[in-house]
Coordinates of C-alpha atoms in Angstrom, one line a residue:
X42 CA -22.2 45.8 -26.0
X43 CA -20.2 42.7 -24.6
X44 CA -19.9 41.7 -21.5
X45 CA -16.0 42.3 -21.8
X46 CA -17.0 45.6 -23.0
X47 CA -19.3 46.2 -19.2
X48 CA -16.8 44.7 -17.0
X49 CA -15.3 47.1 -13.9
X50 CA -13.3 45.5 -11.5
X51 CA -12.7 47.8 -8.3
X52 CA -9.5 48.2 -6.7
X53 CA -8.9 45.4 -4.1
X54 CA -9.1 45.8 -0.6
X55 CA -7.7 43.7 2.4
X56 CA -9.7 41.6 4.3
X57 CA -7.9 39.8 6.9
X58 CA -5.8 37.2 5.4
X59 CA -7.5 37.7 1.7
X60 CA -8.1 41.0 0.1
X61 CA -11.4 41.4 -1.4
X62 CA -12.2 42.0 -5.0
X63 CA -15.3 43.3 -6.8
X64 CA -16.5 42.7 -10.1
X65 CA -19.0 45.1 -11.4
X66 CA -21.1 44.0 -14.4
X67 CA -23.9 46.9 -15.4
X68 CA -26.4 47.0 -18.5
X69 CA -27.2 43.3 -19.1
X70 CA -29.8 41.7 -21.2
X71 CA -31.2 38.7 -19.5
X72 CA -29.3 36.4 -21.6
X73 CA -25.9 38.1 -20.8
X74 CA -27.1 38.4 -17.1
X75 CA -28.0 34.6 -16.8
X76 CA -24.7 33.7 -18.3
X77 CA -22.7 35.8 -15.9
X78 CA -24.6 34.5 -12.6
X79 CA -24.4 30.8 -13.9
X80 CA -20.7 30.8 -14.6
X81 CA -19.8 32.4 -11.5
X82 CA -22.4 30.4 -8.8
X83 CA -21.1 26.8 -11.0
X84 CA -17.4 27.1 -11.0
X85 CA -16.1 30.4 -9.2
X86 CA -13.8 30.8 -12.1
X87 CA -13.5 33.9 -13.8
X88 CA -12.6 32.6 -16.8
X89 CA -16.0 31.5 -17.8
X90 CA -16.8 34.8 -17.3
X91 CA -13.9 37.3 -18.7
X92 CA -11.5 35.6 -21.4
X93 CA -7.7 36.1 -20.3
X94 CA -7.4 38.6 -22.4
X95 CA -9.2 41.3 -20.7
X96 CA -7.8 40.4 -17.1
X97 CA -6.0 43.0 -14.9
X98 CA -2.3 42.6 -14.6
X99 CA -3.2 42.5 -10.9
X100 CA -5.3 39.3 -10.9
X101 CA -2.8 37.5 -12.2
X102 CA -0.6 38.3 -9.2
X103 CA -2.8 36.9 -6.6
X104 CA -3.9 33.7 -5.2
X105 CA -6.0 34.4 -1.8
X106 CA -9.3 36.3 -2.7
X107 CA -12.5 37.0 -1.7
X108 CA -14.5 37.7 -4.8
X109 CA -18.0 39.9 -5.2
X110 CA -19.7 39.9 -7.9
X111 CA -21.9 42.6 -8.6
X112 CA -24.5 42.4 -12.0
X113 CA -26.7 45.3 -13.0
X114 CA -29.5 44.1 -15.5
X115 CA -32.1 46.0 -17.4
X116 CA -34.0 43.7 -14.6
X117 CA -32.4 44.2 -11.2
X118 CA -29.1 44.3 -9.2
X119 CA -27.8 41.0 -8.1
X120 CA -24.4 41.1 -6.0
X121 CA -23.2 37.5 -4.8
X122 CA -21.8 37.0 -1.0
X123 CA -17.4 37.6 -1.0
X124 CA -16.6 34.0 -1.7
X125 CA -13.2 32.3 -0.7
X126 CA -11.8 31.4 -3.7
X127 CA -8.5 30.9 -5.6
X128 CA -8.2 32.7 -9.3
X129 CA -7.6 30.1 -11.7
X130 CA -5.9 32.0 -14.6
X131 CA -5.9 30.2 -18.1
X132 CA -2.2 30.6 -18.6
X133 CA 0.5 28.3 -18.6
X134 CA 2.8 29.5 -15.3
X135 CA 6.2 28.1 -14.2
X136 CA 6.1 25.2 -11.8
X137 CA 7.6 27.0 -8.8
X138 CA 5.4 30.4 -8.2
X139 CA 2.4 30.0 -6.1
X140 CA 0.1 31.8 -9.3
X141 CA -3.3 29.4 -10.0
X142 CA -3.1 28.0 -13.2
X143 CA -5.8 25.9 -14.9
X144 CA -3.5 23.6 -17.0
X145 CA -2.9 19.9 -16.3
X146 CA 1.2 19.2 -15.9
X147 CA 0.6 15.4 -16.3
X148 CA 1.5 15.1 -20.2
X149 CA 4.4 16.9 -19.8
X150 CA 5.7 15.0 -16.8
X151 CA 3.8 11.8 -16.4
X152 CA 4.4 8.4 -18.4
X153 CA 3.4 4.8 -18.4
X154 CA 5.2 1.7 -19.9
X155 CA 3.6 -1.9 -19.6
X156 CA 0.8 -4.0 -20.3
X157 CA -1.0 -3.6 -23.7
X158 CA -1.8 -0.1 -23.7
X159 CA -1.5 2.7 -21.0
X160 CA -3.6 5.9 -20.1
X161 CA -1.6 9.4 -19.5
X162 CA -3.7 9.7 -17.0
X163 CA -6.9 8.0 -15.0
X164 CA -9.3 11.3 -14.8
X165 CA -9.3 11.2 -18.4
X166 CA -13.2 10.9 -19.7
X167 CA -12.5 9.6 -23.1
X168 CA -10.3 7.1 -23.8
X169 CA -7.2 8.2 -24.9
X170 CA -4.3 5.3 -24.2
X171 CA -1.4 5.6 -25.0
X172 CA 0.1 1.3 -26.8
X173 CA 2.8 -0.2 -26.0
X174 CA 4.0 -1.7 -29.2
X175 CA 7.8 -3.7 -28.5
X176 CA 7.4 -5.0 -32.4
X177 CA 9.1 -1.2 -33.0
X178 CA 12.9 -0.6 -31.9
X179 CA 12.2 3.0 -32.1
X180 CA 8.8 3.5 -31.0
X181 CA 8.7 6.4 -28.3
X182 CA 5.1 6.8 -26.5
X183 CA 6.5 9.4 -24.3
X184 CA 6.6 11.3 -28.0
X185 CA 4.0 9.4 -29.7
X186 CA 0.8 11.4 -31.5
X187 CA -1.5 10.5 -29.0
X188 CA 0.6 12.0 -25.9
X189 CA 1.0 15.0 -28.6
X190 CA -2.7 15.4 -29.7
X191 CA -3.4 15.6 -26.2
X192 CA -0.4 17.8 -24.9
X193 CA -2.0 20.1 -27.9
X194 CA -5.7 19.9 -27.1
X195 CA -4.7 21.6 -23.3
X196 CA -2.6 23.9 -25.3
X197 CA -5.0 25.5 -27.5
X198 CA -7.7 25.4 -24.4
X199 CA -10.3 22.8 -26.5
X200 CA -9.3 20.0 -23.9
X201 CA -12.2 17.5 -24.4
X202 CA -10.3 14.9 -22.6
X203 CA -10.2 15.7 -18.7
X204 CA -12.9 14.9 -16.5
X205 CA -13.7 18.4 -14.7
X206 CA -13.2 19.1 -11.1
X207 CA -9.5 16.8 -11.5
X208 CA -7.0 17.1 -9.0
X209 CA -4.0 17.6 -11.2
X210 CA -6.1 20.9 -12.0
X211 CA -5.5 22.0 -8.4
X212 CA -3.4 25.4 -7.5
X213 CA 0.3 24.6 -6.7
X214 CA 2.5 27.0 -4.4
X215 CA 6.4 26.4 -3.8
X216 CA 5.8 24.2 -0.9
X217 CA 4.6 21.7 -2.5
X218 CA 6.6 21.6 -5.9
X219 CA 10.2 22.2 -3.6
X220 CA 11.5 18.8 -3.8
X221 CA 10.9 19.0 -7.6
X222 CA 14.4 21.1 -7.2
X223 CA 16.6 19.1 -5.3
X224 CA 18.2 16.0 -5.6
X225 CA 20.6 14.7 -8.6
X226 CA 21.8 17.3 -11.1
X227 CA 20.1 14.7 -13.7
X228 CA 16.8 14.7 -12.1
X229 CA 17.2 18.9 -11.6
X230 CA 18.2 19.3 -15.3
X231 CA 15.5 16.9 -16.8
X232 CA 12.8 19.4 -14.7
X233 CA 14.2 22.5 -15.6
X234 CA 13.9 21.1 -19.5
X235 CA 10.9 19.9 -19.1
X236 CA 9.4 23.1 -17.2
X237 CA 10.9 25.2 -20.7
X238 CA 9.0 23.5 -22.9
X239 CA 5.9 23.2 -20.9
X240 CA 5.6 27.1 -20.6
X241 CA 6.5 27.1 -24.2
X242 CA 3.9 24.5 -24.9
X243 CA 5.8 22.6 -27.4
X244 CA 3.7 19.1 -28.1
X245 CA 6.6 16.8 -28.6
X246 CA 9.3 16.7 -25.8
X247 CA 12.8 16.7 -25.9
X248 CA 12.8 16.0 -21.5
X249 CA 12.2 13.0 -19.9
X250 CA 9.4 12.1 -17.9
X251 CA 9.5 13.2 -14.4
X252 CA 7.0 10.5 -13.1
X253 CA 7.1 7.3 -14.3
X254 CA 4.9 4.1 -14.1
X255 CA 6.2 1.1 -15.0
X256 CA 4.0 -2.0 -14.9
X257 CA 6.4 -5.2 -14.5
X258 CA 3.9 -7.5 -16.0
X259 CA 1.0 -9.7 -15.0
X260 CA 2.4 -12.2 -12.9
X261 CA 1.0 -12.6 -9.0
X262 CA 1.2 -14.8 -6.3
X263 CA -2.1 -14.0 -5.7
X264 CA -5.2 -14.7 -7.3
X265 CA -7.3 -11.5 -5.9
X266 CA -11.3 -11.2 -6.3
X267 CA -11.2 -7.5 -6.7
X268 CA -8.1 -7.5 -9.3
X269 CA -8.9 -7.4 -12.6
X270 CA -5.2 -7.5 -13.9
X271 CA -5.2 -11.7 -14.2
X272 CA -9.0 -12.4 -15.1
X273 CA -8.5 -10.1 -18.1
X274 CA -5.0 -9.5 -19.2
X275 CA -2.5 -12.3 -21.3
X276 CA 0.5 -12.9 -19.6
X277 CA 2.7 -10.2 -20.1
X278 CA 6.0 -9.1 -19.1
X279 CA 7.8 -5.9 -19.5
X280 CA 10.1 -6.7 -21.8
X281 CA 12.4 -6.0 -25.2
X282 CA 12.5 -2.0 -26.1
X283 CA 9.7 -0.9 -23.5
X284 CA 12.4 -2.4 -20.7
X285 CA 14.8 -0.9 -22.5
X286 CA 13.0 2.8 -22.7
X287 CA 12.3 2.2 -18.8
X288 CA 16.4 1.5 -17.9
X289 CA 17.0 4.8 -20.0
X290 CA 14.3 7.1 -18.7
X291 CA 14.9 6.0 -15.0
X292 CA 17.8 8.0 -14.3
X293 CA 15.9 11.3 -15.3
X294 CA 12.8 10.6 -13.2
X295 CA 12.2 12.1 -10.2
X296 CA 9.4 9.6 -9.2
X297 CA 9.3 5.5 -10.3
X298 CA 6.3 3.6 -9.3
X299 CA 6.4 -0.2 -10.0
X300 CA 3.3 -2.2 -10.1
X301 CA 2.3 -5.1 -11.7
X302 CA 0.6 -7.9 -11.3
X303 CA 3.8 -8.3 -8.5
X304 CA 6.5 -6.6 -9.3
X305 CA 8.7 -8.1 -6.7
X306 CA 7.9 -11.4 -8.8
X307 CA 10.3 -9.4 -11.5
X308 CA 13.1 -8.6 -9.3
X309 CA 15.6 -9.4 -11.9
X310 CA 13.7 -6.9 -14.2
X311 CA 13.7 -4.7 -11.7
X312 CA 17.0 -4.7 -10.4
X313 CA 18.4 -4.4 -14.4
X314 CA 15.8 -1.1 -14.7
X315 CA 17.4 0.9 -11.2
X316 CA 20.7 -0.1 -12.1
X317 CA 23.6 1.9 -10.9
X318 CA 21.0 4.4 -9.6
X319 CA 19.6 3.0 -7.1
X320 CA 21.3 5.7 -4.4
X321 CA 20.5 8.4 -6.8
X322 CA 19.9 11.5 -4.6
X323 CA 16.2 12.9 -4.3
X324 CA 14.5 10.1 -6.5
X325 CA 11.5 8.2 -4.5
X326 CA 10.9 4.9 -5.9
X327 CA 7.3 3.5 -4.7
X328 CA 6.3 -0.2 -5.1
X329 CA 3.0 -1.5 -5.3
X330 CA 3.1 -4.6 -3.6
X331 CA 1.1 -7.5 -1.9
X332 CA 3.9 -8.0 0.8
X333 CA 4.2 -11.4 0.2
X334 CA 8.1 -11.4 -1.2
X335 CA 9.3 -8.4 1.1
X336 CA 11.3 -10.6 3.2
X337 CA 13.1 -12.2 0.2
X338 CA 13.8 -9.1 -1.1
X339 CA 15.1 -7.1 2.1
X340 CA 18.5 -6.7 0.4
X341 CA 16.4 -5.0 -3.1
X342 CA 14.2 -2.7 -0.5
X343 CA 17.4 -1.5 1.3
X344 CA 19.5 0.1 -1.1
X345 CA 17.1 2.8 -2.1
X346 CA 17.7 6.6 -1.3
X347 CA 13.7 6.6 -0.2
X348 CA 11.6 4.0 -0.9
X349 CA 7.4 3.9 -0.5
X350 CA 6.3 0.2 0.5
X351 CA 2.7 0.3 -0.4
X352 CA 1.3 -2.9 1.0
X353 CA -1.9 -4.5 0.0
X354 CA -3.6 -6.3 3.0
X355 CA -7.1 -5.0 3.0
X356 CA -8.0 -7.1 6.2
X357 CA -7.0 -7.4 9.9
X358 CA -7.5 -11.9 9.9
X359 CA -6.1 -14.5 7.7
X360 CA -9.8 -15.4 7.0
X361 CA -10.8 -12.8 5.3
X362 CA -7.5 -12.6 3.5
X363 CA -7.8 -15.9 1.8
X364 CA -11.0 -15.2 0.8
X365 CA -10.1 -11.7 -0.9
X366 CA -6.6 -13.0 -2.1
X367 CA -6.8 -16.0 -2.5
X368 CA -4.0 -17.6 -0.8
X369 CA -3.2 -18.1 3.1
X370 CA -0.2 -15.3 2.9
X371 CA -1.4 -13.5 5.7
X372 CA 0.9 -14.1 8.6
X373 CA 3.8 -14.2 5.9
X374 CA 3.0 -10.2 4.8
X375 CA 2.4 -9.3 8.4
X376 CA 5.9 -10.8 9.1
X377 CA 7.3 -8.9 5.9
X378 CA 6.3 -5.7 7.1
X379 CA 7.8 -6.0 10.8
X380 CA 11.1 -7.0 8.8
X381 CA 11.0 -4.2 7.0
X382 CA 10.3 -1.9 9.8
X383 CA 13.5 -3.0 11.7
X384 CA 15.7 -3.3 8.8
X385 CA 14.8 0.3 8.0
X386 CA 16.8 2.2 10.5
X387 CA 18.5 4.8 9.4
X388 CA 16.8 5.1 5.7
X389 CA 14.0 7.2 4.4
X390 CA 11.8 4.1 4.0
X391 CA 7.9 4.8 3.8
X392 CA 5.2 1.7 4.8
X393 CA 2.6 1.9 3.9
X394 CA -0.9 -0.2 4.5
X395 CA -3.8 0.0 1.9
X396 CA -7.4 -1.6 2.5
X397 CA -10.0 -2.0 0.6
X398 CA -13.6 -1.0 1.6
X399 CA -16.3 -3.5 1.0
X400 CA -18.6 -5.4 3.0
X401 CA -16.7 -7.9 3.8
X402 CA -13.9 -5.8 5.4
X403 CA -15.2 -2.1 6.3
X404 CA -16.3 -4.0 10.2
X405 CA -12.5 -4.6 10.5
X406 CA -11.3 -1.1 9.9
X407 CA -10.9 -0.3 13.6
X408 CA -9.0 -3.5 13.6
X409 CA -7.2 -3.4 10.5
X410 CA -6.1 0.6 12.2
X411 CA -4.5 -1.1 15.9
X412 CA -2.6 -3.5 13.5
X413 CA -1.5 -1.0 11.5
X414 CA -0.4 1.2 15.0
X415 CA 1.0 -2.0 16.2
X416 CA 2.7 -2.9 13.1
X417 CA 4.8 0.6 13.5
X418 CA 3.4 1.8 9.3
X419 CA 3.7 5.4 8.5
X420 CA 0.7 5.7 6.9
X421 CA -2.9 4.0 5.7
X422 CA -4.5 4.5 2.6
X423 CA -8.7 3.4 2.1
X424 CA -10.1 2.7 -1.4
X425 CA -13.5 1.5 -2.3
X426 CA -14.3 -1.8 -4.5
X427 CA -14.3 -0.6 -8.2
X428 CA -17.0 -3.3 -9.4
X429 CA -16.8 -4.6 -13.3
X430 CA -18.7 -7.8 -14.3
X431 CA -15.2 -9.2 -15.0
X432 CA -14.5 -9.4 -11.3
X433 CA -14.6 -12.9 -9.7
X434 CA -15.9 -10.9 -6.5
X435 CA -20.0 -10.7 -6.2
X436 CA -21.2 -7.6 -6.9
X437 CA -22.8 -7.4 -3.4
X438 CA -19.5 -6.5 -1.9
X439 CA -20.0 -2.8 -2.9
X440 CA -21.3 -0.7 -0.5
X441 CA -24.1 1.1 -2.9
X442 CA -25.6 4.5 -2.3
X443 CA -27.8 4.7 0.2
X444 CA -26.2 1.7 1.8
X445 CA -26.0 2.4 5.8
X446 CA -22.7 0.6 5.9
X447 CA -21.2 3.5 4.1
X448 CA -21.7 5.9 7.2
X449 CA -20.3 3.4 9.3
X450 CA -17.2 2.7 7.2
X451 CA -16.7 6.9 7.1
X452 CA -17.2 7.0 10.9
X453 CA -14.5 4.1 11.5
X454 CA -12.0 5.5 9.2
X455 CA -12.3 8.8 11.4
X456 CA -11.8 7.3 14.2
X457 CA -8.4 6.1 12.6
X458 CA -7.2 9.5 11.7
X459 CA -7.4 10.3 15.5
X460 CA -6.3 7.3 17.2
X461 CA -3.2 7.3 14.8
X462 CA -2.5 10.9 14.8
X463 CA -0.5 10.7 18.7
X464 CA 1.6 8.2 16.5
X465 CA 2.5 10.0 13.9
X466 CA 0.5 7.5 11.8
X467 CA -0.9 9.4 8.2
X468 CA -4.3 8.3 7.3
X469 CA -5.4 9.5 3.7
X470 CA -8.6 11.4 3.8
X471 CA -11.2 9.1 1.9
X472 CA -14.6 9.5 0.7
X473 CA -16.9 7.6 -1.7
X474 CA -16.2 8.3 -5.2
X475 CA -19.6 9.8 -7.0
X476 CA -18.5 8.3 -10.1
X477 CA -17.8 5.4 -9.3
X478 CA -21.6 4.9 -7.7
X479 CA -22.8 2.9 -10.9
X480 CA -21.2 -0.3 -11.3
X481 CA -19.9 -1.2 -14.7

């Protein structure tokens, strides 16, 4: 007999805020018992144990469980402790409802334009980019066959691509995906197209995207040790059809994040992508920026609907700063940002600070946190050094494994969350990335 063949699932019964469900497994050989126990102790995911096909109409319908598992071998009786969990179903569901769902949105609504190539996605484990190729008038990556090989491998459920354990994987409840629904009847329309043919799973996409990246080009007025962009990229500039696909897919997105290089060093190319809708109700625009050209640009940063500053100072002294950047801007992005802040009144303008965490910087954090408080920022954002050989930075600025500065960088960026928290001040929660513990 199979194991879909043994299954019993009990009815469910509440507990507190969850409602408890039992899965009864009886008459296993060793090897069925072992798979059993090891699916459900690695991932808490009954579709490694159960294929969708078998599942209870009533699983589907619920998101908050405690889950039992109960196996009876030819050996003995094992029964788990009720875990917290939330049912991922292997099922493509509609954006809105709060059901789990164990299929990535990003291919359907996430894009890139610039540079020489660009990933779908940065939790991908292969490489799977996406080019950029202007010598083509009608060249469409959104459409392309890698975006649908890939679109088609999550289809089918033989995704080879994804590293496991990704956030886009995460469970999604109306809270969270409301402002997907709101906003310009383009944007609304674009979602409600592109939702259709996600639930239909159709490869290649009549919609828009709904996020979209757009790196200007390569350009900076900085020359940063922990940027790879100008130590490894030619000069580059978002240019010919690719601008052209980016002025014609903005209107449609709910979502635009420029980066670069600087992409206030392309404020003609940016201006020429936003055009008339710059106002365009419910669209967030982020930039990526160094801070350097905020002031010049005041007039660019007030016209949008809601705008995301995201500032990169990474230090709380103009020391440090030159020696990271490159350039004595300090003072100057410090000014930009208190510009911003007081020509913002009355708009839905988000600042935001980012710092790096390396050795050089993670004794400032508690510094780097009463400038930010001071500065008046909504929110901070941490990120460790990514290391690569290409770096001009020495490899010594990464705080390694083991490393004792780690703890203390963890224990200062707590301190942050509460002494900004009276102000209102978001601080991302940060942790070391595990896979990014081997430098490459």
């Amino acid at each position: 007999m199979t194991i879909e063949e043994q299954l019993r699932i009990d009815p469910l019964i509440p507990v507190s805020n969850y409602e408890l469900l039992t899965i009864q497994i009886t008459d296993l050989d060793s090897k069925q018992e072992a798979r059993v126990k090891q699916a459900f102790q690695r991932h808490y995911c009954l579709r490694d144990i159960v294929p969708k096909k078998f599942w209870p109409d009533r699983l589907r319908l619920k998101r908050k469980l405690l889950i039992q598992l109960t196996v009876h071998s030819q050996r003995y009786r094992y029964q788990s402790q009720p875990n917290h969990t939330i049912v991922l179903v292997q099922e493509k569901k509609p954006l809105t409802d709060d059901f789990g769902r164990s299929f990535c949105l990003v291919p359907w609504k996430r894009s890139r334009l610039g540079g020489l190539s660009a990933s779908p996605c940065r939790h991908l484990v292969r490489k799977f980019r996406v080019p950029s190729d202007d010598r083509f008038s009608d060249y469409d990556p959104w459409n392309g066959d890698t975006m649908a090989a890939l679109r088609n491998s999550l289809v089918q459920g033989r995704n080879n691509y994804c590293f496991h354990g990704c956030p886009h994987f995460s469970t999604r409840v109306p809270q969270e995906m409301h402002a997907l629904f709101t906003g310009d009847s383009l944007i609304r329309d674009n979602i409600d197209l592109a939702r259709a043919e996600y639930l239909e799973g159709v490869s290649r996409l009549h919609s828009k995207p709904i996020v979209l990246a757009l790196k200007m080009g390569t350009a900076c007025d900085n020359q940063c040790t922990f940027c790879s962009i100008h130590s490894t990229c030619s000069p580059y500039t978002l240019t010919g059809h690719s601008l052209k696909l980016a002025h014609s897919w903005f209107p449609f997105a709910r979502q635009v994040v420029f980066t670069g290089g600087e992409p206030l060093v392309y404020a003609k190319h940016l201006r020429r992508i936003i055009g008339d809708h710059v106002q365009q109700e419910g669209k967030e625009v982020r930039i990526n920026t160094n801070g350097i050209l905020v002031r010049e640009q005041l007039d660019l940063l007030r016209g949008f609907s809601k705008l995301v500053l995201s500032v990169s100072l990474n230090t709380s002294c103009s020391k440090t700063y030159q020696y990271l950047h490159g350039t004595d801007s300090f003072q100057k992005v410090v000014e930009g940002v208190r510009q911003v802040k007081e020509a913002r009144q009355g708009l839905k303008t988000e600042i935001q600070l980012k710092m790096i965490i390396m050795r050089s910087t993670y004794r400032q954090i508690r510094d780097f946190t009463r400038l930010a408080a001071d500065l008046g920022v909504d929110s901070l954002v941490f990120r460790e050094l990514r290391w690569y050989e290409r770096l001009k930075i020495d490899v010594a600025e990464k705080l390694m494994p083991g490393d004792p500065a780690r703890g203390e960088a963890l224990s200062a960026i707590d301190e942050a969350s509460e002494y900004l928290a009276p102000l209102g001040v978001k601080v991302r929660p940060f942790a070391f990335d595990a896979r990014a513990d081997d430098v490459t």
